[in-house]
């Protein structure tokens, strides 16, 4: 029973930290992103979960890029999401075109002499 309670508490802590990161992404403004990100990275790095510690170190490596993603143009955060979607759509079209062969429904060509 004791290990079950520990598992529930750890799962709760993992969930709460994940939700804290989501809230950070939704509400943080460029004026205070540096301080809040540094605090959040430290929470991930010192968390009692290998995956979260790895995420914290990865966030530390990409810290400047994460901070820059909070800059806004025309009240929208700068993102390469539209470009990534265009690339994915192009790759999907290529993949689907390789899978299909075009068949024409019509009269077949007749014989011809050279």
Coordinates of N, CA, C and O in Angstrom, one line a residue:
X1 N 0.8 -1.2 0.0 CA 0.0 0.0 0.0 C 0.9 1.3 0.0 O 0.5 2.2 -0.6
X2 N 2.0 1.2 0.7 CA 2.9 2.4 0.8 C 3.5 2.7 -0.5 O 3.6 3.9 -0.9
X3 N 3.9 1.7 -1.3 CA 4.4 2.0 -2.7 C 3.4 2.6 -3.6 O 3.7 3.4 -4.5
X4 N 2.1 2.2 -3.4 CA 1.0 2.8 -4.2 C 0.9 4.3 -3.9 O 0.7 5.1 -4.8
X5 N 0.9 4.6 -2.7 CA 0.8 6.0 -2.3 C 1.9 6.8 -2.9 O 1.8 7.9 -3.4
X6 N 3.2 6.3 -2.8 CA 4.3 6.9 -3.3 C 4.2 7.1 -4.8 O 4.4 8.2 -5.3
X7 N 3.7 6.1 -5.5 CA 3.5 6.2 -7.0 C 2.5 7.3 -7.3 O 2.7 8.1 -8.2
X8 N 1.4 7.3 -6.5 CA 0.4 8.4 -6.8 C 0.9 9.8 -6.5 O 0.6 10.7 -7.3
X9 N 1.7 9.9 -5.5 CA 2.3 11.2 -5.2 C 3.3 11.7 -6.3 O 3.3 12.8 -6.7
X10 N 4.1 10.7 -6.8 CA 5.1 11.0 -7.8 C 4.3 11.3 -9.1 O 4.7 12.3 -9.8
X11 N 3.3 10.6 -9.4 CA 2.5 10.8 -10.6 C 1.8 12.2 -10.5 O 1.8 13.0 -11.5
X12 N 1.4 12.6 -9.4 CA 0.8 13.9 -9.2 C 1.8 15.0 -9.4 O 1.5 16.0 -10.1
X13 N 3.0 14.8 -8.9 CA 4.1 15.8 -9.0 C 4.5 15.9 -10.5 O 4.7 17.1 -11.0
X14 N 4.6 14.8 -11.2 CA 4.9 14.9 -12.6 C 3.9 15.6 -13.4 O 4.2 16.5 -14.2
X15 N 2.6 15.3 -13.1 CA 1.5 16.0 -13.8 C 1.5 17.5 -13.5 O 1.4 18.3 -14.4
X16 N 1.7 17.9 -12.2 CA 1.7 19.3 -11.9 C 2.8 20.1 -12.5 O 2.6 21.2 -13.0
X17 N 4.0 19.5 -12.6 CA 5.1 20.2 -13.3 C 4.9 20.3 -14.8 O 5.2 21.3 -15.4
X18 N 4.3 19.3 -15.4 CA 4.0 19.4 -16.8 C 2.9 20.5 -17.0 O 3.1 21.3 -18.0
X19 N 1.9 20.6 -16.2 CA 0.9 21.6 -16.3 C 1.5 23.0 -16.1 O 1.1 24.0 -16.7
X20 N 2.5 23.1 -15.2 CA 3.2 24.4 -14.9 C 3.9 24.8 -16.2 O 3.9 26.0 -16.5
X21 N 4.5 23.9 -16.9 CA 5.2 24.2 -18.2 C 4.2 24.7 -19.2 O 4.5 25.6 -19.9
X22 N 3.1 24.0 -19.3 CA 2.0 24.4 -20.3 C 1.5 25.8 -20.0 O 1.3 26.6 -20.9
X23 N 1.3 26.1 -18.7 CA 0.8 27.4 -18.3 C 1.9 28.5 -18.6 O 1.6 29.6 -19.0
X24 N 3.2 28.1 -18.4 CA 4.3 29.0 -18.7 C 4.2 29.4 -20.2 O 4.3 30.6 -20.6
X25 N 4.0 28.4 -21.1 CA 4.0 28.7 -22.5 C 2.8 29.5 -22.9 O 2.8 30.3 -23.8
X26 N 1.6 29.4 -22.2 CA 0.4 30.1 -22.6 C 0.5 31.5 -22.1 O 0.0 32.4 -22.8
X27 N 1.0 31.8 -20.9 CA 0.8 33.1 -20.2 C 2.0 34.0 -20.1 O 1.8 35.2 -19.9
X28 N 3.2 33.4 -20.3 CA 4.4 34.2 -20.0 C 4.6 35.3 -21.2 O 4.4 35.0 -22.3
X29 N 5.0 36.4 -20.7 CA 5.2 37.5 -21.7 C 6.7 37.7 -21.8 O 7.5 37.3 -21.0
X30 N 7.1 38.3 -22.9 CA 8.6 38.5 -23.2 C 9.3 39.2 -22.1 O 10.5 39.0 -21.9
X31 N 8.6 40.1 -21.4 CA 9.3 40.9 -20.4 C 9.8 40.1 -19.2 O 10.9 40.4 -18.6
X32 N 9.2 39.0 -18.9 CA 9.6 38.2 -17.7 C 9.9 36.7 -18.1 O 10.0 35.9 -17.2
X33 N 10.1 36.4 -19.4 CA 10.3 35.0 -19.8 C 11.6 34.5 -19.3 O 11.7 33.3 -18.9
X34 N 12.7 35.3 -19.3 CA 14.0 34.8 -18.9 C 14.0 34.3 -17.4 O 14.4 33.2 -17.2
X35 N 13.4 35.1 -16.5 CA 13.4 34.6 -15.1 C 12.5 33.4 -14.9 O 12.9 32.5 -14.2
X36 N 11.4 33.4 -15.5 CA 10.4 32.3 -15.3 C 11.0 31.0 -16.0 O 10.8 29.9 -15.4
X37 N 11.6 31.2 -17.1 CA 12.2 30.0 -17.8 C 13.3 29.4 -17.0 O 13.4 28.2 -16.8
X38 N 14.2 30.3 -16.4 CA 15.3 29.8 -15.6 C 14.8 29.0 -14.4 O 15.3 27.9 -14.0
X39 N 13.7 29.5 -13.7 CA 13.2 28.8 -12.6 C 12.6 27.5 -13.0 O 12.8 26.4 -12.3
X40 N 11.9 27.5 -14.1 CA 11.3 26.2 -14.6 C 12.3 25.2 -15.0 O 12.2 24.0 -14.7
X41 N 13.4 25.6 -15.7 CA 14.4 24.7 -16.1 C 15.0 24.1 -14.8 O 15.3 22.9 -14.8
X42 N 15.3 24.9 -13.8 CA 15.8 24.3 -12.6 C 14.9 23.3 -11.9 O 15.4 22.3 -11.4
X43 N 13.6 23.5 -12.0 CA 12.7 22.6 -11.4 C 12.8 21.2 -12.2 O 12.7 20.2 -11.6
X44 N 12.9 21.3 -13.5 CA 13.0 20.1 -14.3 C 14.3 19.4 -14.1 O 14.3 18.2 -13.9
X45 N 15.4 20.1 -14.0 CA 16.7 19.5 -13.8 C 16.8 18.8 -12.5 O 17.4 17.7 -12.4
X46 N 16.2 19.3 -11.4 CA 16.3 18.7 -10.1 C 15.1 17.9 -9.7 O 15.0 17.5 -8.6
X47 N 14.3 17.6 -10.7 CA 13.1 16.8 -10.4 C 13.5 15.3 -10.3 O 14.5 14.8 -10.9
X48 N 12.7 14.5 -9.6 CA 13.0 13.1 -9.3 C 12.5 12.2 -10.4 O 11.7 11.3 -10.2
X49 N 12.8 12.5 -11.7 CA 12.4 11.7 -12.8 C 13.4 11.9 -13.9 O 13.8 13.0 -14.3
X50 N 13.9 10.8 -14.4 CA 15.0 10.8 -15.4 C 14.6 11.6 -16.7 O 15.3 12.4 -17.2
X51 N 13.4 11.3 -17.2 CA 12.9 12.0 -18.4 C 12.7 13.5 -18.2 O 13.1 14.3 -19.1
X52 N 12.3 13.9 -17.0 CA 12.1 15.4 -16.8 C 13.5 16.0 -16.6 O 13.7 17.2 -17.0
X53 N 14.4 15.3 -16.0 CA 15.8 15.9 -15.9 C 16.4 16.1 -17.3 O 17.0 17.1 -17.6
X54 N 16.2 15.1 -18.1 CA 16.7 15.2 -19.5 C 16.0 16.4 -20.2 O 16.7 17.1 -21.0
X55 N 14.7 16.5 -20.0 CA 14.0 17.7 -20.6 C 14.6 19.0 -20.1 O 14.7 19.9 -20.9
X56 N 14.9 19.0 -18.8 CA 15.5 20.2 -18.3 C 16.8 20.6 -18.9 O 17.1 21.7 -19.2
X57 N 17.7 19.6 -19.1 CA 19.0 19.8 -19.7 C 18.8 20.2 -21.2 O 19.5 21.1 -21.6
X58 N 17.9 19.6 -21.9 CA 17.6 20.0 -23.2 C 17.1 21.4 -23.3 O 17.5 22.2 -24.2
X59 N 16.2 21.8 -22.4 CA 15.7 23.2 -22.3 C 16.8 24.2 -22.1 O 16.8 25.3 -22.6
X60 N 17.8 23.8 -21.3 CA 18.9 24.6 -21.0 C 19.8 24.8 -22.2 O 20.2 26.0 -22.5
X61 N 19.9 23.8 -23.0 CA 20.7 23.9 -24.3 C 20.0 24.8 -25.2 O 20.6 25.7 -25.9
X62 N 18.7 24.8 -25.3 CA 17.9 25.6 -26.3 C 17.3 26.8 -25.6 O 16.4 27.4 -26.1
X63 N 17.8 27.2 -24.5 CA 17.3 28.3 -23.7 C 17.1 29.6 -24.5 O 16.0 30.2 -24.5
X64 N 18.1 30.0 -25.2 CA 18.0 31.3 -26.0 C 16.9 31.2 -27.1 O 16.2 32.2 -27.3
X65 N 16.8 30.0 -27.7 CA 15.8 29.9 -28.8 C 14.4 29.9 -28.1 O 13.5 30.4 -28.7
X66 N 14.3 29.3 -27.0 CA 13.0 29.3 -26.3 C 12.6 30.7 -25.9 O 11.4 31.2 -26.1
X67 N 13.5 31.5 -25.4 CA 13.3 32.9 -25.0 C 12.9 33.7 -26.3 O 11.9 34.5 -26.3
X68 N 13.6 33.5 -27.4 CA 13.3 34.2 -28.6 C 11.9 33.8 -29.2 O 11.3 34.6 -29.9
X69 N 11.4 32.7 -28.8 CA 10.1 32.3 -29.3 C 9.0 33.1 -28.7 O 7.8 33.0 -29.2
X70 N 9.3 33.8 -27.6 CA 8.2 34.6 -27.0 C 8.1 36.0 -27.6 O 7.2 36.8 -27.2
X71 N 9.0 36.4 -28.5 CA 8.9 37.7 -29.2 C 7.6 37.6 -30.1 O 7.3 36.6 -30.6
X72 N 7.0 38.8 -30.2 CA 5.7 38.8 -30.9 C 5.8 39.8 -32.1 O 6.5 40.8 -32.0
X73 N 5.2 39.4 -33.2 CA 5.0 40.2 -34.4 C 3.5 40.2 -34.7 O 2.9 39.1 -34.8
X74 N 2.9 41.4 -34.8 CA 1.5 41.5 -35.0 C 0.7 40.8 -33.9 O -0.3 40.1 -34.2
X75 N 1.2 40.8 -32.7 CA 0.5 40.1 -31.5 C 0.5 38.6 -31.6 O -0.3 37.9 -31.0
X76 N 1.4 38.0 -32.5 CA 1.5 36.6 -32.5 C 3.0 36.2 -32.2 O 3.9 36.9 -32.6
X77 N 3.1 35.1 -31.5 CA 4.5 34.6 -31.2 C 5.1 34.1 -32.5 O 4.4 33.5 -33.4
X78 N 6.4 34.3 -32.7 CA 7.1 33.9 -33.8 C 7.3 32.4 -33.8 O 7.6 31.8 -32.8
X79 N 7.0 31.7 -34.9 CA 7.0 30.3 -35.0 C 7.3 29.8 -36.4 O 6.9 30.5 -37.3
X80 N 7.9 28.6 -36.5 CA 8.0 28.1 -37.9 C 7.0 27.0 -38.1 O 7.2 26.2 -39.0
X81 N 5.9 27.0 -37.4 CA 4.9 26.0 -37.5 C 4.3 25.9 -38.9 O 4.0 24.8 -39.4
X82 N 4.0 27.1 -39.5 CA 3.4 27.1 -40.8 C 4.4 26.4 -41.9 O 3.9 25.7 -42.7
X83 N 5.7 26.7 -41.7 CA 6.6 26.1 -42.6 C 6.7 24.6 -42.4 O 6.8 23.9 -43.4
X84 N 6.7 24.2 -41.2 CA 6.8 22.8 -40.9 C 5.6 22.1 -41.4 O 5.7 21.0 -42.0
X85 N 4.4 22.7 -41.4 CA 3.2 22.1 -41.9 C 3.3 22.0 -43.5 O 2.9 20.9 -44.0
X86 N 3.8 23.0 -44.1 CA 4.0 23.0 -45.6 C 4.9 21.9 -46.0 O 4.7 21.1 -46.9
X87 N 6.0 21.7 -45.2 CA 7.0 20.6 -45.5 C 6.3 19.3 -45.3 O 6.5 18.4 -46.1
X88 N 5.5 19.1 -44.3 CA 4.9 17.8 -44.0 C 3.9 17.5 -45.1 O 3.8 16.4 -45.6
X89 N 3.1 18.6 -45.6 CA 2.1 18.4 -46.6 C 2.8 17.9 -47.9 O 2.3 17.1 -48.7
X90 N 3.9 18.6 -48.3 CA 4.7 18.2 -49.5 C 5.2 16.8 -49.4 O 5.0 16.0 -50.4
X91 N 5.7 16.4 -48.2 CA 6.2 15.0 -48.1 C 5.0 14.0 -48.2 O 5.2 12.9 -48.7
X92 N 3.9 14.4 -47.6 CA 2.7 13.5 -47.7 C 2.3 13.3 -49.2 O 1.9 12.2 -49.6
X93 N 2.3 14.4 -50.0 CA 1.9 14.3 -51.4 C 2.9 13.4 -52.1 O 2.4 12.6 -52.9
X94 N 4.2 13.6 -51.9 CA 5.1 12.7 -52.5 C 4.9 11.2 -52.1 O 4.9 10.3 -53.0
X95 N 4.7 11.0 -50.8 CA 4.5 9.6 -50.4 C 3.3 9.0 -51.0 O 3.3 7.9 -51.5
X96 N 2.2 9.8 -51.0 CA 0.9 9.2 -51.6 C 1.1 9.0 -53.1 O 0.5 8.1 -53.7
X97 N 1.8 9.9 -53.8 CA 1.9 9.7 -55.3 C 2.8 8.5 -55.6 O 2.6 8.0 -56.7
X98 N 3.7 8.1 -54.8 CA 4.5 6.9 -55.0 C 3.6 5.6 -54.8 O 3.9 4.6 -55.4
X99 N 2.6 5.7 -54.0 CA 1.8 4.5 -53.7 C 0.8 4.2 -54.7 O 0.3 3.1 -54.9
X100 N 0.4 5.2 -55.5 CA -0.7 5.1 -56.4 C -0.2 5.1 -57.9 O 0.7 5.8 -58.2
X101 N -0.8 4.2 -58.7 CA -0.5 4.3 -60.1 C -1.7 4.8 -60.8 O -2.8 4.5 -60.4
X102 N -1.5 5.6 -61.8 CA -2.6 6.2 -62.5 C -3.1 5.3 -63.6 O -2.3 4.8 -64.4
X103 N -4.4 5.0 -63.6 CA -5.0 4.1 -64.6 C -6.0 4.9 -65.3 O -6.8 5.6 -64.7
X104 N -6.0 4.8 -66.7 CA -7.0 5.5 -67.5 C -8.1 4.6 -67.9 O -7.8 3.5 -68.3
X105 N -9.3 5.0 -67.7 CA -10.4 4.2 -68.2 C -10.9 4.8 -69.6 O -11.3 5.9 -69.7
X106 N -10.6 4.0 -70.6 CA -10.9 4.5 -71.9 C -10.5 3.4 -72.9 O -10.1 2.3 -72.6
X107 N -10.6 3.8 -74.1 CA -10.2 2.9 -75.2 C -8.7 2.7 -75.3 O -8.0 3.6 -75.1
X108 N -8.4 1.5 -75.4 CA -6.9 1.2 -75.5 C -6.4 1.5 -76.9 O -7.1 1.6 -77.9
X109 N -5.1 1.8 -77.0 CA -4.5 2.1 -78.2 C -4.5 0.9 -79.1 O -4.3 -0.2 -78.7
X110 N -4.6 1.1 -80.3 CA -4.6 0.0 -81.3 C -3.2 -0.3 -81.7 O -2.2 0.3 -81.3
X111 N -3.0 -1.4 -82.6 CA -1.7 -1.7 -83.0 C -1.2 -0.7 -84.1 O -2.1 -0.1 -84.8
X112 N 0.0 -0.5 -84.2 CA 0.5 0.4 -85.3 C 1.7 -0.3 -85.9 O 2.4 -1.1 -85.3
X113 N 2.0 0.1 -87.1 CA 3.2 -0.4 -87.8 C 4.3 0.6 -87.9 O 4.0 1.8 -88.0
X114 N 5.5 0.1 -87.8 CA 6.6 1.0 -87.9 C 7.0 1.3 -89.3 O 6.9 0.6 -90.2

